[in-house]
mmCIF file of C-alpha atoms in Angstrom:
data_model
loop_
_atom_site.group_PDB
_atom_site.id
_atom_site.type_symbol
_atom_site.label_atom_id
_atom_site.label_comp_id
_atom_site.label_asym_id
_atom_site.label_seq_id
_atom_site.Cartn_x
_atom_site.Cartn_y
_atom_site.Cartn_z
ATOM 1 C CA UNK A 1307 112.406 107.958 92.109
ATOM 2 C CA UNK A 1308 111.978 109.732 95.787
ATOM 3 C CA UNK A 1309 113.820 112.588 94.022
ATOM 4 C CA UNK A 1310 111.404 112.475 90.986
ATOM 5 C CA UNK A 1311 108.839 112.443 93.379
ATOM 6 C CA UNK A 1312 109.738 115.719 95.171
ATOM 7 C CA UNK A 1313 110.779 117.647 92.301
ATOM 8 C CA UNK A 1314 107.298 117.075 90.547
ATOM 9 C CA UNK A 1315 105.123 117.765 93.545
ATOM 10 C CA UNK A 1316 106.673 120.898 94.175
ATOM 11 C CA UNK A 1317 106.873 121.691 90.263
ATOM 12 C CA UNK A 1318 103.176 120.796 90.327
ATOM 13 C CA UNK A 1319 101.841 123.187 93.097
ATOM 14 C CA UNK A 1320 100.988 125.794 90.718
ATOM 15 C CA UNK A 1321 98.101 123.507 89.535
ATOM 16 C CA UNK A 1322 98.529 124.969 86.452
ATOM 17 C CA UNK A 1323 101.719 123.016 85.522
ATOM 18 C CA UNK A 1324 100.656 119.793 86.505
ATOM 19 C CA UNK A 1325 100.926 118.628 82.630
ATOM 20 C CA UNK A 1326 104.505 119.405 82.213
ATOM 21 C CA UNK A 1327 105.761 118.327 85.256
ATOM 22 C CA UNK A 1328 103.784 114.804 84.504
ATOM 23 C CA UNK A 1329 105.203 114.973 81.153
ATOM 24 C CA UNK A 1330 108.522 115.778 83.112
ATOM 25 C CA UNK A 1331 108.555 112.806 84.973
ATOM 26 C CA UNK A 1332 107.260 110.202 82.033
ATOM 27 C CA UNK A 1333 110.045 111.750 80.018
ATOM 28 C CA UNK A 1334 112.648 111.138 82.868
ATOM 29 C CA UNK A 1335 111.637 107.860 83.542
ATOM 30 C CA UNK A 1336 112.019 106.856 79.792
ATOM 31 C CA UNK A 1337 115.752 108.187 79.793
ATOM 32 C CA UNK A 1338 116.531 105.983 82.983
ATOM 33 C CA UNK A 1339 114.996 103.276 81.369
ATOM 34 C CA UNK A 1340 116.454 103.498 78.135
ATOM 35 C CA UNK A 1341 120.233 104.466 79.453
ATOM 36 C CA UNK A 1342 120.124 103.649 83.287
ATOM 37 C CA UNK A 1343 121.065 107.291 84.000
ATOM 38 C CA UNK A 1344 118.956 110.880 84.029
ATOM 39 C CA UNK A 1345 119.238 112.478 81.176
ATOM 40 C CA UNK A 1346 118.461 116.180 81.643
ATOM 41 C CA UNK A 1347 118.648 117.111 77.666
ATOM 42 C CA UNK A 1348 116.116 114.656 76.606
ATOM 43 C CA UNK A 1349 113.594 115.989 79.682
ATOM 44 C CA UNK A 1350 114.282 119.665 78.953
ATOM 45 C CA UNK A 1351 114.041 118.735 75.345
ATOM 46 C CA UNK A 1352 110.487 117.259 75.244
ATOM 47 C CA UNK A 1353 109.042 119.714 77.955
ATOM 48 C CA UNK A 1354 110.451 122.409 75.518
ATOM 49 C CA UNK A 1355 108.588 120.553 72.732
ATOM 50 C CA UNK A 1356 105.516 119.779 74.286
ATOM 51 C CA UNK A 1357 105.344 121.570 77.715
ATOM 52 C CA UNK A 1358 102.530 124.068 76.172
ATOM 53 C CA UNK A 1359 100.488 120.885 74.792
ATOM 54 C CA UNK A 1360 101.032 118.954 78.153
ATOM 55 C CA UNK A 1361 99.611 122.185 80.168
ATOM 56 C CA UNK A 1362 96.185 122.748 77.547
ATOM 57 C CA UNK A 1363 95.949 119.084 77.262
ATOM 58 C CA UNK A 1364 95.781 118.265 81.083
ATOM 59 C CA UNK A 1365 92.870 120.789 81.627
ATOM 60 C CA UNK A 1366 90.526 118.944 79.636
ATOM 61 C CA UNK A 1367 89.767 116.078 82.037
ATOM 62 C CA UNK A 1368 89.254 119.113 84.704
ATOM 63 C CA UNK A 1369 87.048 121.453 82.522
ATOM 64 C CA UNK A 1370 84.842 118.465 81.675
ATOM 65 C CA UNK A 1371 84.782 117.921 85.799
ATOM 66 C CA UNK A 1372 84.227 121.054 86.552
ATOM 67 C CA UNK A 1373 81.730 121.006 83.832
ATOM 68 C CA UNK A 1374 80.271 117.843 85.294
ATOM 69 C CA UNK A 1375 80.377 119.078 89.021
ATOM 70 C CA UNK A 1376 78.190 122.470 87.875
ATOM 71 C CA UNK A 1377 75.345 120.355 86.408
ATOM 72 C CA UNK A 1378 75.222 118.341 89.413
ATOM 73 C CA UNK A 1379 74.773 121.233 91.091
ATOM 74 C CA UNK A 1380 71.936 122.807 88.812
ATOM 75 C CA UNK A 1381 70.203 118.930 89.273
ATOM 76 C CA UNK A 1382 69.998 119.335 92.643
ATOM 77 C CA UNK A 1383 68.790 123.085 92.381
ATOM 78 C CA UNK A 1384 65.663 121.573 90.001
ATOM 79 C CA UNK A 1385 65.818 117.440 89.237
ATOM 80 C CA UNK A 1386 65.683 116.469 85.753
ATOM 81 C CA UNK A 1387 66.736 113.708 83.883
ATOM 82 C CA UNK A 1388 68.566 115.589 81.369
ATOM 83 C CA UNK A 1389 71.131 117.401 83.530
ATOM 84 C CA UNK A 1390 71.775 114.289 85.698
ATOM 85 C CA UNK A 1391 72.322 112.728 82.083
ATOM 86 C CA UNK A 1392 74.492 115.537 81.268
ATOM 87 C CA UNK A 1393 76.185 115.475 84.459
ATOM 88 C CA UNK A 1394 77.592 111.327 84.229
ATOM 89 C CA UNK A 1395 78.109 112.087 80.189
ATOM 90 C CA UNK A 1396 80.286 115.289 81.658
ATOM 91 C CA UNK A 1397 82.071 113.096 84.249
ATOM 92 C CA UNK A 1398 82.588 109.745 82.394
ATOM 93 C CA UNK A 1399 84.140 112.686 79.524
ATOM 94 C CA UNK A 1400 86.427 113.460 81.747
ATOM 95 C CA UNK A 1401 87.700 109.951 83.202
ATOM 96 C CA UNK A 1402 87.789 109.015 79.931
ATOM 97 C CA UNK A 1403 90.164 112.128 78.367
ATOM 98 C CA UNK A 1404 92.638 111.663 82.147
ATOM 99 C CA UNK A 1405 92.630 107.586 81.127
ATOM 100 C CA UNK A 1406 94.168 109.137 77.618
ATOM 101 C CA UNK A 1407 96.354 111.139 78.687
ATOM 102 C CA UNK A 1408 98.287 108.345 80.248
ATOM 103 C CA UNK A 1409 99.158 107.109 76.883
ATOM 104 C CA UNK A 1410 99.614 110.347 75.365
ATOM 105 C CA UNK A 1411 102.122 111.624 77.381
ATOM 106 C CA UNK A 1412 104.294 108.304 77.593
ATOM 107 C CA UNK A 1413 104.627 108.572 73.739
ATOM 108 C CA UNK A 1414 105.493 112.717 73.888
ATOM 109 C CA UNK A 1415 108.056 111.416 76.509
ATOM 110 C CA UNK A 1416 109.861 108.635 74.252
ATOM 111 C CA UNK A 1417 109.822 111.921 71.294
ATOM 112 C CA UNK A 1418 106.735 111.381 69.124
ATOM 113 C CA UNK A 1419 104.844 114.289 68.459
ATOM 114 C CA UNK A 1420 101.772 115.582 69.441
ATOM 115 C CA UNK A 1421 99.230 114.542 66.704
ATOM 116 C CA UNK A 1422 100.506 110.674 66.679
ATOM 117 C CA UNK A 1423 100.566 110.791 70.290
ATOM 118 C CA UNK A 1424 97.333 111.718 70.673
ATOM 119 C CA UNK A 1425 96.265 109.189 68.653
ATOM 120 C CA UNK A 1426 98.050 106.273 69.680
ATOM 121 C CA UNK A 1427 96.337 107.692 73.051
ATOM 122 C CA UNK A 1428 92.921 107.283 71.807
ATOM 123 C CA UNK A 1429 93.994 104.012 69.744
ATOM 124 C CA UNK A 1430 95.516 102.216 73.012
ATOM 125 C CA UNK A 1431 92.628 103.551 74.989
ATOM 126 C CA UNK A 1432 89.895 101.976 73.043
ATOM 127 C CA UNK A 1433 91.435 99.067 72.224
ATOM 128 C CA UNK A 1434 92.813 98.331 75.589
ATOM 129 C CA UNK A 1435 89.394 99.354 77.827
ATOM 130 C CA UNK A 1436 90.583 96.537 80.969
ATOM 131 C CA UNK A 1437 94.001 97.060 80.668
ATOM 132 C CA UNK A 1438 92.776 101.157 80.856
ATOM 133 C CA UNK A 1439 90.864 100.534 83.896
ATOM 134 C CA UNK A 1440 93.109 98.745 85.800
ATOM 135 C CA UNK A 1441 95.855 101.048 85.002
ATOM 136 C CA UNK A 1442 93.915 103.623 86.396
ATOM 137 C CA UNK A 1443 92.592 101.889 89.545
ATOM 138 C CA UNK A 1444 96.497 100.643 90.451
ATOM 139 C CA UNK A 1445 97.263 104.376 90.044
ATOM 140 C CA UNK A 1446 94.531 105.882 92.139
ATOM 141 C CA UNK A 1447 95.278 102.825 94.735
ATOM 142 C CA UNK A 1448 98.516 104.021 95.036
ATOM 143 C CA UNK A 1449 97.067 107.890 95.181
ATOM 144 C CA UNK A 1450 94.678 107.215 98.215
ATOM 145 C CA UNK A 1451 97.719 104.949 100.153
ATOM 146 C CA UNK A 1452 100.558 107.550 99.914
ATOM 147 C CA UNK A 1453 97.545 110.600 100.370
ATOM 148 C CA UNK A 1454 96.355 108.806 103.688
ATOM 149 C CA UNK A 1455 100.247 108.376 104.666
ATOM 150 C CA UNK A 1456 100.540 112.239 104.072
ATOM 151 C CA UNK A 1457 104.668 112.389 103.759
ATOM 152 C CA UNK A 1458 104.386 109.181 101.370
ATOM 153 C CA UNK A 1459 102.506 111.172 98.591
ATOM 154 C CA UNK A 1460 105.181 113.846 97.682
ATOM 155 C CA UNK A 1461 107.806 111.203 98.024
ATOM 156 C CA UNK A 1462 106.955 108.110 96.566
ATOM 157 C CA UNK A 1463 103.554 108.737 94.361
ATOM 158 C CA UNK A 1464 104.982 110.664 91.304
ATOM 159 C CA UNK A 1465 108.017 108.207 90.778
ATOM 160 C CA UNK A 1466 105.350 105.195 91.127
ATOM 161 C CA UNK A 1467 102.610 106.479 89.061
ATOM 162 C CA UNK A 1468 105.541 107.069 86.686
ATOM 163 C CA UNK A 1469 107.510 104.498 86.549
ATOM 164 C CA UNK A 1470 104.879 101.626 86.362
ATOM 165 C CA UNK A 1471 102.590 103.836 83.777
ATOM 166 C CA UNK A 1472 105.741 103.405 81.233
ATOM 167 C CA UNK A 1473 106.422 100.010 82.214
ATOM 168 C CA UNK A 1474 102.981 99.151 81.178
ATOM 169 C CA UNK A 1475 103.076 100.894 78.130
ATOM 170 C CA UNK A 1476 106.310 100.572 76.080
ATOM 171 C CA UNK A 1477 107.907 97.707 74.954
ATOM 172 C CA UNK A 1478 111.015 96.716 77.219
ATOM 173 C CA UNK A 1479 113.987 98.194 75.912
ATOM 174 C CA UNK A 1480 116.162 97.267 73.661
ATOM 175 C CA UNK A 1481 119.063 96.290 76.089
ATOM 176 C CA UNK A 1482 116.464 93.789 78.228
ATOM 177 C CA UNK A 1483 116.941 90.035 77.300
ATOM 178 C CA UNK A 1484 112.883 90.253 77.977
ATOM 179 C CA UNK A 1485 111.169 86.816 77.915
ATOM 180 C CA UNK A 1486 107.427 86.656 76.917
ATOM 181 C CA UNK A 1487 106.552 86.076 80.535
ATOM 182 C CA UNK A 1488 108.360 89.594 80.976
ATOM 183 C CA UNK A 1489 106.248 91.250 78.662
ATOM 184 C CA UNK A 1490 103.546 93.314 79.934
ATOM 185 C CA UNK A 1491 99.887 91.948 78.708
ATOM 186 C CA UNK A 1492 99.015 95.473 77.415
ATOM 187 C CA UNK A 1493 99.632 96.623 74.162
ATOM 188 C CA UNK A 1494 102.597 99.583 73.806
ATOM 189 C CA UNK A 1495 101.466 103.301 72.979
ATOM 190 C CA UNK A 1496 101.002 102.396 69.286
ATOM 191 C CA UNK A 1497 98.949 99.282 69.935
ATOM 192 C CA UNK A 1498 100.972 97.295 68.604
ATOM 193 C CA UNK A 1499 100.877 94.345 71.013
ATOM 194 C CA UNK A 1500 97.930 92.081 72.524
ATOM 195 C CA UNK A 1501 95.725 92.236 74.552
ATOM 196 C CA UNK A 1502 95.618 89.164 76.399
#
């Protein structure tokens, strides 16, 4: 995981290729998981698949910031109601497309393609708004702790966020004798579990 860690911070200093190396690191999380090993083919294979998608589909949440941070800007140049309405429509846009992408990119990573993906992205999303939230507030938890620890962020955060985000979201594998107090309370990618 420290490994994982380091090779997708430094893969992800471009900016630009933060996508695929996210993708990167759901993908080789899912092989360890699956097979207890690395497996290089089935990472190379899906960023080859989807690496494109992952890059275009990871600048939404920040065009729709950016988008948001500009009208805030242009509010406080001359007040109104509708750009400050168009500003938190802009921002919770773009919370909303990152909280998404979670989902998304776990099911490119286990080999589904883009258009069910996306879906089952949207469908987990919506149907799932706590489980969503938390998921998002464990991971930017764990952001600001290994940010404020400096060395801990390039090391640790990538393999966390990683890690736990597929935990949460796929079934246990096939191999785990998993009992139902094993089983995460949020449905998989698909939906196809409860929401307890």
């Amino acid at each position: 995981m420290v490994l994982l860690s380091v090779v997708w911070f430094v893969c992800s200093l471009p900016l630009v290729t933060v996508g695929p190396a996210t993708l990167g690191a759901y993908a080789a999380v899912v092989s360890v998981r699956e097979t207890y090993k690395f497996d290089r083919e089935h990472v190379a294979s899906v960023l080859k698949r989807h690496g494109v998608s992952a890059m275009l589909l990871s600048g939404v949440p920040l065009v729709l910031g950016v988008v948001s941070v500009l009208y805030v800007l242009e509010y406080f140049a001359s007040p109104s109601t509708f750009l400050l309405a168009l500003s938190v429509g802009s921002a919770y846009a773009g919370a909303y497309a990152a909280l998404v992408l979670v989902p998304t990119f776990v099911g490119l990573a286990t080999g589904g393609d883009l258009e069910s993906s996306v879906r089952a992205g949207f469908g987990w999303t919506s149907a799932n708004a706590v489980g969503a939230v938390t998921l998002a507030m464990a991971t930017l938890v764990a952001f600001l702790a290994t940010g404020l620890l400096t060395i801990a962020f390039p090391l640790v955060f990538a393999g966390f966020a990683a890690a736990f985000h597929v935990h949460v979201l796929l079934d246990p594998p096939d191999h785990e004798q998993a009992t139902e107090q094993d089983e995460t309370i949020y449905a998989g990618a698909d939906g196809a579990r409860g929401t307890d």
